[in-house]
mmCIF file of N, CA and C in Angstrom:
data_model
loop_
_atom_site.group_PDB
_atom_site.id
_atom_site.type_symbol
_atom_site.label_atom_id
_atom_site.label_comp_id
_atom_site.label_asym_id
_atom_site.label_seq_id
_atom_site.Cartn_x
_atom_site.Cartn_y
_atom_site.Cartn_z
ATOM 1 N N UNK A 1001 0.825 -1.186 0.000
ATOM 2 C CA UNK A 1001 0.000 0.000 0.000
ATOM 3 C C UNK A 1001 0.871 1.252 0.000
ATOM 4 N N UNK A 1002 1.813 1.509 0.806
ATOM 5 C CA UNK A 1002 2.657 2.452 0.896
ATOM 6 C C UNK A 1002 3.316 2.783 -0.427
ATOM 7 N N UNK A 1003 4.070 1.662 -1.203
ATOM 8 C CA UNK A 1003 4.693 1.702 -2.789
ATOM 9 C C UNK A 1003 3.438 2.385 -3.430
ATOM 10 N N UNK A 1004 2.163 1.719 -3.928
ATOM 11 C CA UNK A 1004 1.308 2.362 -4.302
ATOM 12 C C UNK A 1004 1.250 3.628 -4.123
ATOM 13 N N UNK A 1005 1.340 4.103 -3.021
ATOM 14 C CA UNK A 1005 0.829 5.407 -3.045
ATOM 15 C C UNK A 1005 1.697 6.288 -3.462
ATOM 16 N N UNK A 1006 2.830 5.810 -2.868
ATOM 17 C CA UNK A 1006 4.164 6.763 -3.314
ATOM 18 C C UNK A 1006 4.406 6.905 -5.199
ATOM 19 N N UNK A 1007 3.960 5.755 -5.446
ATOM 20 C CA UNK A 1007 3.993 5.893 -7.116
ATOM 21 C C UNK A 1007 2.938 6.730 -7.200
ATOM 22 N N UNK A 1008 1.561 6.660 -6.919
ATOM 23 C CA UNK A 1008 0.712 7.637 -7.430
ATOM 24 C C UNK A 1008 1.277 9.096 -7.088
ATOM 25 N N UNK A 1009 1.713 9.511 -5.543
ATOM 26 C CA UNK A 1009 2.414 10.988 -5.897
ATOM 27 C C UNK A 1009 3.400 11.014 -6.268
ATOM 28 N N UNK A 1010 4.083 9.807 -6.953
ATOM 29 C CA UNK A 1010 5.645 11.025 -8.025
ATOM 30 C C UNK A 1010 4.707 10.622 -9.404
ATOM 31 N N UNK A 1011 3.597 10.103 -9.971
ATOM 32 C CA UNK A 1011 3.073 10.179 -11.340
ATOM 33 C C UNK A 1011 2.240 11.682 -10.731
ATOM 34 N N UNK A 1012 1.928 12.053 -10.063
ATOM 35 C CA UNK A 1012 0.877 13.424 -9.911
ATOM 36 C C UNK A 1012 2.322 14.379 -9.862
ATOM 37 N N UNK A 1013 3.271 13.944 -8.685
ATOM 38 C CA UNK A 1013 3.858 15.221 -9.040
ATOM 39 C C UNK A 1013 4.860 15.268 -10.672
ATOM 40 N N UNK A 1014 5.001 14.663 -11.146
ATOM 41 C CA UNK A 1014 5.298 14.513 -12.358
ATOM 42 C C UNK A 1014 4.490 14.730 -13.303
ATOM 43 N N UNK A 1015 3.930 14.775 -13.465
ATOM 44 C CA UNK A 1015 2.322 15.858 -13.934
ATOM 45 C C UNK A 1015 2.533 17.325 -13.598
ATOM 46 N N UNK A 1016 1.795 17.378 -12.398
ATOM 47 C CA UNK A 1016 2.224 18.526 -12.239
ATOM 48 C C UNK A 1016 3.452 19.504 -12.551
ATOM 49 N N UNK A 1017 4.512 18.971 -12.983
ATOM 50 C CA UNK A 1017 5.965 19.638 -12.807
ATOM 51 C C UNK A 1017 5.888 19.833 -14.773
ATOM 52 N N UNK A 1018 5.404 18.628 -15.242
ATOM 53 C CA UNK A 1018 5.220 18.625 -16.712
ATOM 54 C C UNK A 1018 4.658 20.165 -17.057
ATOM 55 N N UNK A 1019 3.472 20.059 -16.262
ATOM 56 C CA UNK A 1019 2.209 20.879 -16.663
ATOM 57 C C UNK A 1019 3.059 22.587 -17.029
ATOM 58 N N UNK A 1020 3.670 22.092 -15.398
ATOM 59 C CA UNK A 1020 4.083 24.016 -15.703
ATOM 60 C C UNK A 1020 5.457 23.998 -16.245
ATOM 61 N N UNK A 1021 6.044 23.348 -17.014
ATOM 62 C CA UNK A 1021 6.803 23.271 -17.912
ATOM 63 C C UNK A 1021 6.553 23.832 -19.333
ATOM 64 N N UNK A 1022 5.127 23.696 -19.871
ATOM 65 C CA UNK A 1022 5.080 23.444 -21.023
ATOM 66 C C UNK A 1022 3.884 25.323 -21.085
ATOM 67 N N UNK A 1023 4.732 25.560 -22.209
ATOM 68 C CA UNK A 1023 4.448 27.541 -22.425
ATOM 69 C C UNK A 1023 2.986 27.702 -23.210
ATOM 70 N N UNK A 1024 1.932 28.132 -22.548
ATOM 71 C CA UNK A 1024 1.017 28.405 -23.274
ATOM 72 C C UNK A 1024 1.380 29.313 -24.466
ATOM 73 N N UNK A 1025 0.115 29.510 -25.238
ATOM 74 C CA UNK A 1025 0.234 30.618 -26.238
ATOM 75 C C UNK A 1025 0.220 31.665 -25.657
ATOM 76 N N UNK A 1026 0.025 32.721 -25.923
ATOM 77 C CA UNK A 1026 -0.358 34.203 -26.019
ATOM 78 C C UNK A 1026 -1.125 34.706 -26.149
ATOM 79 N N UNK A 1027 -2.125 35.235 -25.169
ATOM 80 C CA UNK A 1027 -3.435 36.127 -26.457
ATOM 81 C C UNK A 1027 -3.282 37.389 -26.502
ATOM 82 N N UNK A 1028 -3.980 37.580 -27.481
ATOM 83 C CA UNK A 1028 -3.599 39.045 -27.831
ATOM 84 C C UNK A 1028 -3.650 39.991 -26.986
ATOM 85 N N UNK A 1029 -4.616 39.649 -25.651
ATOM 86 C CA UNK A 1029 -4.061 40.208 -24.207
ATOM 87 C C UNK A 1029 -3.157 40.396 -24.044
ATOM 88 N N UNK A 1030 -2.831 39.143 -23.534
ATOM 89 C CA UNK A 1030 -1.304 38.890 -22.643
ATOM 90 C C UNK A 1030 0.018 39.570 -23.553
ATOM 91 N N UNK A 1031 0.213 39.392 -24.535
ATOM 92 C CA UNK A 1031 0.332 40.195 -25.588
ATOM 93 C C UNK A 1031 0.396 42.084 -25.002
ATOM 94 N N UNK A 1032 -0.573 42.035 -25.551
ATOM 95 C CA UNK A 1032 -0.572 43.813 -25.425
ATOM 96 C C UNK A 1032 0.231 43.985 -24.301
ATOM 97 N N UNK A 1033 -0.202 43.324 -22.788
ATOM 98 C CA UNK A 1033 -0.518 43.733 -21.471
ATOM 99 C C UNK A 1033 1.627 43.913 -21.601
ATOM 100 N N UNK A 1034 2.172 42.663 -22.084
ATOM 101 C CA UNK A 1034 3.589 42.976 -22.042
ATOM 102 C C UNK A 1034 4.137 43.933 -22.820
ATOM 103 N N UNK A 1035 3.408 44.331 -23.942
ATOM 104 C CA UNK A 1035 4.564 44.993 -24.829
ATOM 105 C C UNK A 1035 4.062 46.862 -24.026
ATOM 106 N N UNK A 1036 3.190 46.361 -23.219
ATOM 107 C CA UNK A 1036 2.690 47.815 -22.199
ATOM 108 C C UNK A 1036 3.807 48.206 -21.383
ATOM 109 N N UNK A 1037 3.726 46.585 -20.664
ATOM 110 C CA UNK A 1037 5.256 46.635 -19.264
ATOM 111 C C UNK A 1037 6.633 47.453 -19.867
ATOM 112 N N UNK A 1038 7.231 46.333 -21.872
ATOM 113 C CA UNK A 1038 8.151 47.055 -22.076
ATOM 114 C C UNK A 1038 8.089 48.509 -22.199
ATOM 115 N N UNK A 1039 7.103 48.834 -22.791
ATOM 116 C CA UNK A 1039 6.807 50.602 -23.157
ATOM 117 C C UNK A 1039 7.364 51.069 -21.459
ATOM 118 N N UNK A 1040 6.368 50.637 -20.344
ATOM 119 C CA UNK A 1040 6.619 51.456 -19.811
ATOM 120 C C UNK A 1040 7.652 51.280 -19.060
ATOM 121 N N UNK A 1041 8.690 50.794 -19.093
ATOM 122 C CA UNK A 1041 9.953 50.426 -18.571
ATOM 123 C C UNK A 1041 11.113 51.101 -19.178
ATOM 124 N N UNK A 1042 10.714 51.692 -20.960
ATOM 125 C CA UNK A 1042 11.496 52.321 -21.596
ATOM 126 C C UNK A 1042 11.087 53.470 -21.017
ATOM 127 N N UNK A 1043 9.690 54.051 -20.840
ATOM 128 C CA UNK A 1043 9.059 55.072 -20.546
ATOM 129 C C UNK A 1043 10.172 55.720 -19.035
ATOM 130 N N UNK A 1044 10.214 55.278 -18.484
ATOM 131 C CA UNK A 1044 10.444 55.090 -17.062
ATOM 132 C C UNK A 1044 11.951 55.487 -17.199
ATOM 133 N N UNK A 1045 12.798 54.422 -18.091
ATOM 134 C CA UNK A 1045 14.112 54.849 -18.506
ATOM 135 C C UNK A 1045 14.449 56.068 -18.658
ATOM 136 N N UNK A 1046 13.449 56.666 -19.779
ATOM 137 C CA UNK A 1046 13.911 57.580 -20.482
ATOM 138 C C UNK A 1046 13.446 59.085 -19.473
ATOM 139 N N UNK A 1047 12.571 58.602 -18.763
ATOM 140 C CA UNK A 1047 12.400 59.801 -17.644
ATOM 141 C C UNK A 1047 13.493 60.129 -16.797
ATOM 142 N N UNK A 1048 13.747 58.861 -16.413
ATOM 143 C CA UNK A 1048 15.234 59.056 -16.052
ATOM 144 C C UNK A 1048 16.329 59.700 -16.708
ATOM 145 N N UNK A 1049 16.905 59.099 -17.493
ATOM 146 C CA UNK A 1049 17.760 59.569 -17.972
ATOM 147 C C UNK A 1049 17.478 61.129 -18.507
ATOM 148 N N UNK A 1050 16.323 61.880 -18.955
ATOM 149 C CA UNK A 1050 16.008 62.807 -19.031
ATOM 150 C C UNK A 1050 16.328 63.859 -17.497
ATOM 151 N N UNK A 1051 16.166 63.159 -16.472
ATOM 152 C CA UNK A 1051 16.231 64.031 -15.141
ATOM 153 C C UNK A 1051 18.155 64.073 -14.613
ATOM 154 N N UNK A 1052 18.497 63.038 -15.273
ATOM 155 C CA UNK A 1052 19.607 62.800 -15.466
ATOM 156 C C UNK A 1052 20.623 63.965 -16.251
ATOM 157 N N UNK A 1053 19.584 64.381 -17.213
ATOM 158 C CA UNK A 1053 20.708 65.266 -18.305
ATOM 159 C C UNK A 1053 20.567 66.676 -17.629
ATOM 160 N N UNK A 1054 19.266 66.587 -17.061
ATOM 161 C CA UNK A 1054 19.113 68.038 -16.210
ATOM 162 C C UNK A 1054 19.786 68.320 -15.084
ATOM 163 N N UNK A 1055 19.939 67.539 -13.979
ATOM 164 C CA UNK A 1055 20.631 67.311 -13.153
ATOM 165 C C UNK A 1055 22.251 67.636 -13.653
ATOM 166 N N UNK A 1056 22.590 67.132 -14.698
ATOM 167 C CA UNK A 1056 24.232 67.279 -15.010
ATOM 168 C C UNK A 1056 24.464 68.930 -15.448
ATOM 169 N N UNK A 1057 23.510 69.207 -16.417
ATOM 170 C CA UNK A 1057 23.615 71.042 -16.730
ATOM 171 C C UNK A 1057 23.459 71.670 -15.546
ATOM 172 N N UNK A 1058 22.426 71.469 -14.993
ATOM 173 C CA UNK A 1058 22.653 72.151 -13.342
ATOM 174 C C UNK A 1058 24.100 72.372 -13.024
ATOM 175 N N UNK A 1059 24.719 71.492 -13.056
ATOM 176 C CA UNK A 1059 26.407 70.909 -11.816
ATOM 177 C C UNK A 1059 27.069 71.673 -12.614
ATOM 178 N N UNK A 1060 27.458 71.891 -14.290
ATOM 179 C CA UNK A 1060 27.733 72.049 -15.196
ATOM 180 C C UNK A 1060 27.952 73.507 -14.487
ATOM 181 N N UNK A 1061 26.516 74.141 -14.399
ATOM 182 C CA UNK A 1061 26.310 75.574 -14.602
ATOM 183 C C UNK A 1061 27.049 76.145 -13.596
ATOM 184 N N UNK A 1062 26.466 75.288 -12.149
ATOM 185 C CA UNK A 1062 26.890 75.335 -10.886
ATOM 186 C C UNK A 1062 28.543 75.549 -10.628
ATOM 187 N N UNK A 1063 29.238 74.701 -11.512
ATOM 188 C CA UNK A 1063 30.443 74.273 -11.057
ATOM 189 C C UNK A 1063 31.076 75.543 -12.371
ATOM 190 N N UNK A 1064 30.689 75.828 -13.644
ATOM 191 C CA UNK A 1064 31.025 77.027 -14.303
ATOM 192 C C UNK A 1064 31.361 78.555 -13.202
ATOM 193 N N UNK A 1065 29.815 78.850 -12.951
ATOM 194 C CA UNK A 1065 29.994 79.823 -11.754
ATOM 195 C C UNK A 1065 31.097 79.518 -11.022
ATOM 196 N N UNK A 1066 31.195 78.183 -10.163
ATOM 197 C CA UNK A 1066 32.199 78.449 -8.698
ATOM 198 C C UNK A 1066 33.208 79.150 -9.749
ATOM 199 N N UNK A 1067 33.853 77.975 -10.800
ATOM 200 C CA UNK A 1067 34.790 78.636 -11.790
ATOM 201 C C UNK A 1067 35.268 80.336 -11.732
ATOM 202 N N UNK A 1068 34.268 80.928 -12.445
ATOM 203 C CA UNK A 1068 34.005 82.355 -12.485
ATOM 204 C C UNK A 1068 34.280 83.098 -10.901
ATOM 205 N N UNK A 1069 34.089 82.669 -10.252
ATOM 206 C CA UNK A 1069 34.374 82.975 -8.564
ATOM 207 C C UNK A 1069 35.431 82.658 -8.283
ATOM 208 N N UNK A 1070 35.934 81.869 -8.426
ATOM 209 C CA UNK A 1070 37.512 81.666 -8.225
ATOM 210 C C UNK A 1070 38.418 81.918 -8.948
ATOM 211 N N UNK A 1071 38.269 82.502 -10.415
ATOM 212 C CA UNK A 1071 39.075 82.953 -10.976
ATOM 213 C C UNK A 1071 38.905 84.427 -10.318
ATOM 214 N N UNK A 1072 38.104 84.967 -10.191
ATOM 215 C CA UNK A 1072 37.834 86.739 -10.032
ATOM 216 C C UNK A 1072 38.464 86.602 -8.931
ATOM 217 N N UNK A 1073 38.314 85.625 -7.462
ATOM 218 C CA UNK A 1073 39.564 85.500 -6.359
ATOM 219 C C UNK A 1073 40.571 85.722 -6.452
ATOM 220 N N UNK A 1074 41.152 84.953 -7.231
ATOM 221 C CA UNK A 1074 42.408 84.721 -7.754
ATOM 222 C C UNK A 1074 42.960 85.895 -8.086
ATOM 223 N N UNK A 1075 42.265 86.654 -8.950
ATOM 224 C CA UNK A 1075 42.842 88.005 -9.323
ATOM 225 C C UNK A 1075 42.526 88.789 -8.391
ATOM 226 N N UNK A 1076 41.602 89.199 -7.498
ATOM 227 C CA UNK A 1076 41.670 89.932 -6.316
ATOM 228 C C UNK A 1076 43.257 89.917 -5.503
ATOM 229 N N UNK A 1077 43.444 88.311 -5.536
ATOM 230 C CA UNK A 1077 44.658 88.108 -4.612
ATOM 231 C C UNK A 1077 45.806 88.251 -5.417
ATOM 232 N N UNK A 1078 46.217 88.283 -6.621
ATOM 233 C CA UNK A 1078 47.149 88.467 -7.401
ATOM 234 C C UNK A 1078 47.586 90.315 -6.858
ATOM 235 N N UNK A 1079 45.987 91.085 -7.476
ATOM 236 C CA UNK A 1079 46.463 92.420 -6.963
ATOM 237 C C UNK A 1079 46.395 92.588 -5.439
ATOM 238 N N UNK A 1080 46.095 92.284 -4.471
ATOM 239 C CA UNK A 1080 46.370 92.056 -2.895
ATOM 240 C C UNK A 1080 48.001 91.531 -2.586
ATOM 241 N N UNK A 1081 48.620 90.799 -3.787
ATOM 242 C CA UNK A 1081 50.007 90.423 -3.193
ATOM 243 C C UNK A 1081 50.965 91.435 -3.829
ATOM 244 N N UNK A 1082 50.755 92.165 -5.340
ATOM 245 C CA UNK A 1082 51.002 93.098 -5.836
ATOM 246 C C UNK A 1082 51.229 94.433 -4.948
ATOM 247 N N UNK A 1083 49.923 95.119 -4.045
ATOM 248 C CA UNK A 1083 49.870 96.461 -3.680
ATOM 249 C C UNK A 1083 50.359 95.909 -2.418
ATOM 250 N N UNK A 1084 50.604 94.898 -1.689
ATOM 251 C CA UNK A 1084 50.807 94.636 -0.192
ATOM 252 C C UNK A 1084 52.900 94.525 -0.287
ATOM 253 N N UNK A 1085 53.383 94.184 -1.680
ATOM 254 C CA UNK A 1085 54.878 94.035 -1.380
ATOM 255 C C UNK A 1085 54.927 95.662 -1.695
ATOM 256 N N UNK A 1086 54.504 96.473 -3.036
ATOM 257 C CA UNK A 1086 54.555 98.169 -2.850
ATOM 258 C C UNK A 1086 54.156 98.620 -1.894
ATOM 259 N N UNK A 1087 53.607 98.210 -0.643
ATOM 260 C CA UNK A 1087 53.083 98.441 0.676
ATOM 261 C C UNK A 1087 54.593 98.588 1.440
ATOM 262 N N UNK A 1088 55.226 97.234 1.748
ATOM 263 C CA UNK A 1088 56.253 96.725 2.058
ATOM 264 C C UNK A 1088 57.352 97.630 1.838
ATOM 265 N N UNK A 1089 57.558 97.806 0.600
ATOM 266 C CA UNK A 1089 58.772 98.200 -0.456
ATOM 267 C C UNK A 1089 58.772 99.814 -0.015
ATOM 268 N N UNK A 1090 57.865 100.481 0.161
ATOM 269 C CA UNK A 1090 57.658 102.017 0.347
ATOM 270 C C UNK A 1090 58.047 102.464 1.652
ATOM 271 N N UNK A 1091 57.581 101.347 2.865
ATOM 272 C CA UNK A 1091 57.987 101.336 4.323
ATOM 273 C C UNK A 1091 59.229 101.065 4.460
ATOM 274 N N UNK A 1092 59.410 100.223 3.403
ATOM 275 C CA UNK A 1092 61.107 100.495 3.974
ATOM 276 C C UNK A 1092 62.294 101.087 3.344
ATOM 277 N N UNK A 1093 61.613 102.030 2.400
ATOM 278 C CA UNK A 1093 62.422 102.870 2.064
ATOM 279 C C UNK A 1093 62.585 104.057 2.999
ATOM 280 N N UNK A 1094 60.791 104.226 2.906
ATOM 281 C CA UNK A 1094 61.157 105.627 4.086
ATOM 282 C C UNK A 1094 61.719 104.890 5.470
ATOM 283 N N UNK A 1095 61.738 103.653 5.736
ATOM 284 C CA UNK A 1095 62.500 103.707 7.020
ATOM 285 C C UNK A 1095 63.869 103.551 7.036
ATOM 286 N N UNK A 1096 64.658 103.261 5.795
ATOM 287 C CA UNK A 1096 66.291 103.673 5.462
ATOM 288 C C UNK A 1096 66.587 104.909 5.070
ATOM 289 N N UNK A 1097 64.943 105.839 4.654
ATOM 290 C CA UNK A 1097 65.689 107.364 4.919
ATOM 291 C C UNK A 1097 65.279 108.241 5.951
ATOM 292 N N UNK A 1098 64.576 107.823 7.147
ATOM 293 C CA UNK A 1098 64.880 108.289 8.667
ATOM 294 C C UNK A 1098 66.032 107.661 9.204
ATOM 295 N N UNK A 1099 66.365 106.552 9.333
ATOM 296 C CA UNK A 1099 67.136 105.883 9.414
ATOM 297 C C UNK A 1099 68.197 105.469 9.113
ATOM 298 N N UNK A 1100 69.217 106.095 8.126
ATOM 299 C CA UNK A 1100 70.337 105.698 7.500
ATOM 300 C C UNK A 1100 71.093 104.667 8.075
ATOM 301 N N UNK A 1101 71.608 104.637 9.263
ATOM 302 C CA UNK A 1101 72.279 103.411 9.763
ATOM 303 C C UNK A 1101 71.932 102.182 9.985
ATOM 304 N N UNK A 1102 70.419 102.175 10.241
ATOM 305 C CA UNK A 1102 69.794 101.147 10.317
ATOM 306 C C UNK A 1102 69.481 99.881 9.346
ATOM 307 N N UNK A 1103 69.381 98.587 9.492
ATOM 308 C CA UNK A 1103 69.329 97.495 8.289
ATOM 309 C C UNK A 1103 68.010 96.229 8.504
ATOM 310 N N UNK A 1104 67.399 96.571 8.081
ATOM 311 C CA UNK A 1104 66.443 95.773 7.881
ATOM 312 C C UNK A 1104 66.661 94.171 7.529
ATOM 313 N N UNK A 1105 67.670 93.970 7.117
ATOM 314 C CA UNK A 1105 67.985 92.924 6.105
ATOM 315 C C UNK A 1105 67.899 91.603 7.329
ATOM 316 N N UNK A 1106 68.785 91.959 8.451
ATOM 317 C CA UNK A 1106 68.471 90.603 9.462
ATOM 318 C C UNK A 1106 67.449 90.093 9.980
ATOM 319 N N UNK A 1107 66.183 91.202 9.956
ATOM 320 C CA UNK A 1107 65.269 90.691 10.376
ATOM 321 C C UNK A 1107 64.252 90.319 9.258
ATOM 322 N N UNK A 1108 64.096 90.062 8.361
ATOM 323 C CA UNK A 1108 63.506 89.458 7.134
ATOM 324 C C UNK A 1108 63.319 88.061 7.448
#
């Protein structure tokens, strides 16, 4: 009795395992309903990647500006190191001509 039975469930589950093995057709449903999923999966893609290209001109623009800001720095500090050594250079002239004996040079 036990053999029996055990053969009847591996012929059922062997059936069963057949069954969902084997690919129905298609109807023109099932059909549509997928070539919907792909649409909207490209759909979906391409939103992306669309928020994607916007996102990058943003950074683009963003990171142009800092650009523009740090170059105009740059030249602020170019003329800041410019007028600060003629700053320098002027003080110590007039202080070698109150000063004639005096020398600046050791303490530099």
């Amino acid at each position: 009795m036990k053999m029996k039975s055990s053969l009847v469930l591996l012929v059922g589950l062997v059936g069963i395992l057949g069954a969902g093995c084997t690919s129905q057709p298609n109807t023109v449903g099932k059909f549509m309903i997928e070539q919907s999923k792909a649409t909207m999966e490209l759909g979906k893609q391409w939103e992306a990647g669309k928020k994607r290209v916007v996102d990058g001109e943003k950074a683009i623009a963003e990171g142009k500006d800092t650009i523009a800001k740090g170059e105009a720095r740059v030249k602020e500090g170019e003329i800041m190191v410019v007028e600060g050594k003629k700053m320098k250079e002027e003080a110590e002239l007039i202080f070698s001509t109150r000063f004639p004996g005096q020398s600046l040079e050791n303490l530099k």
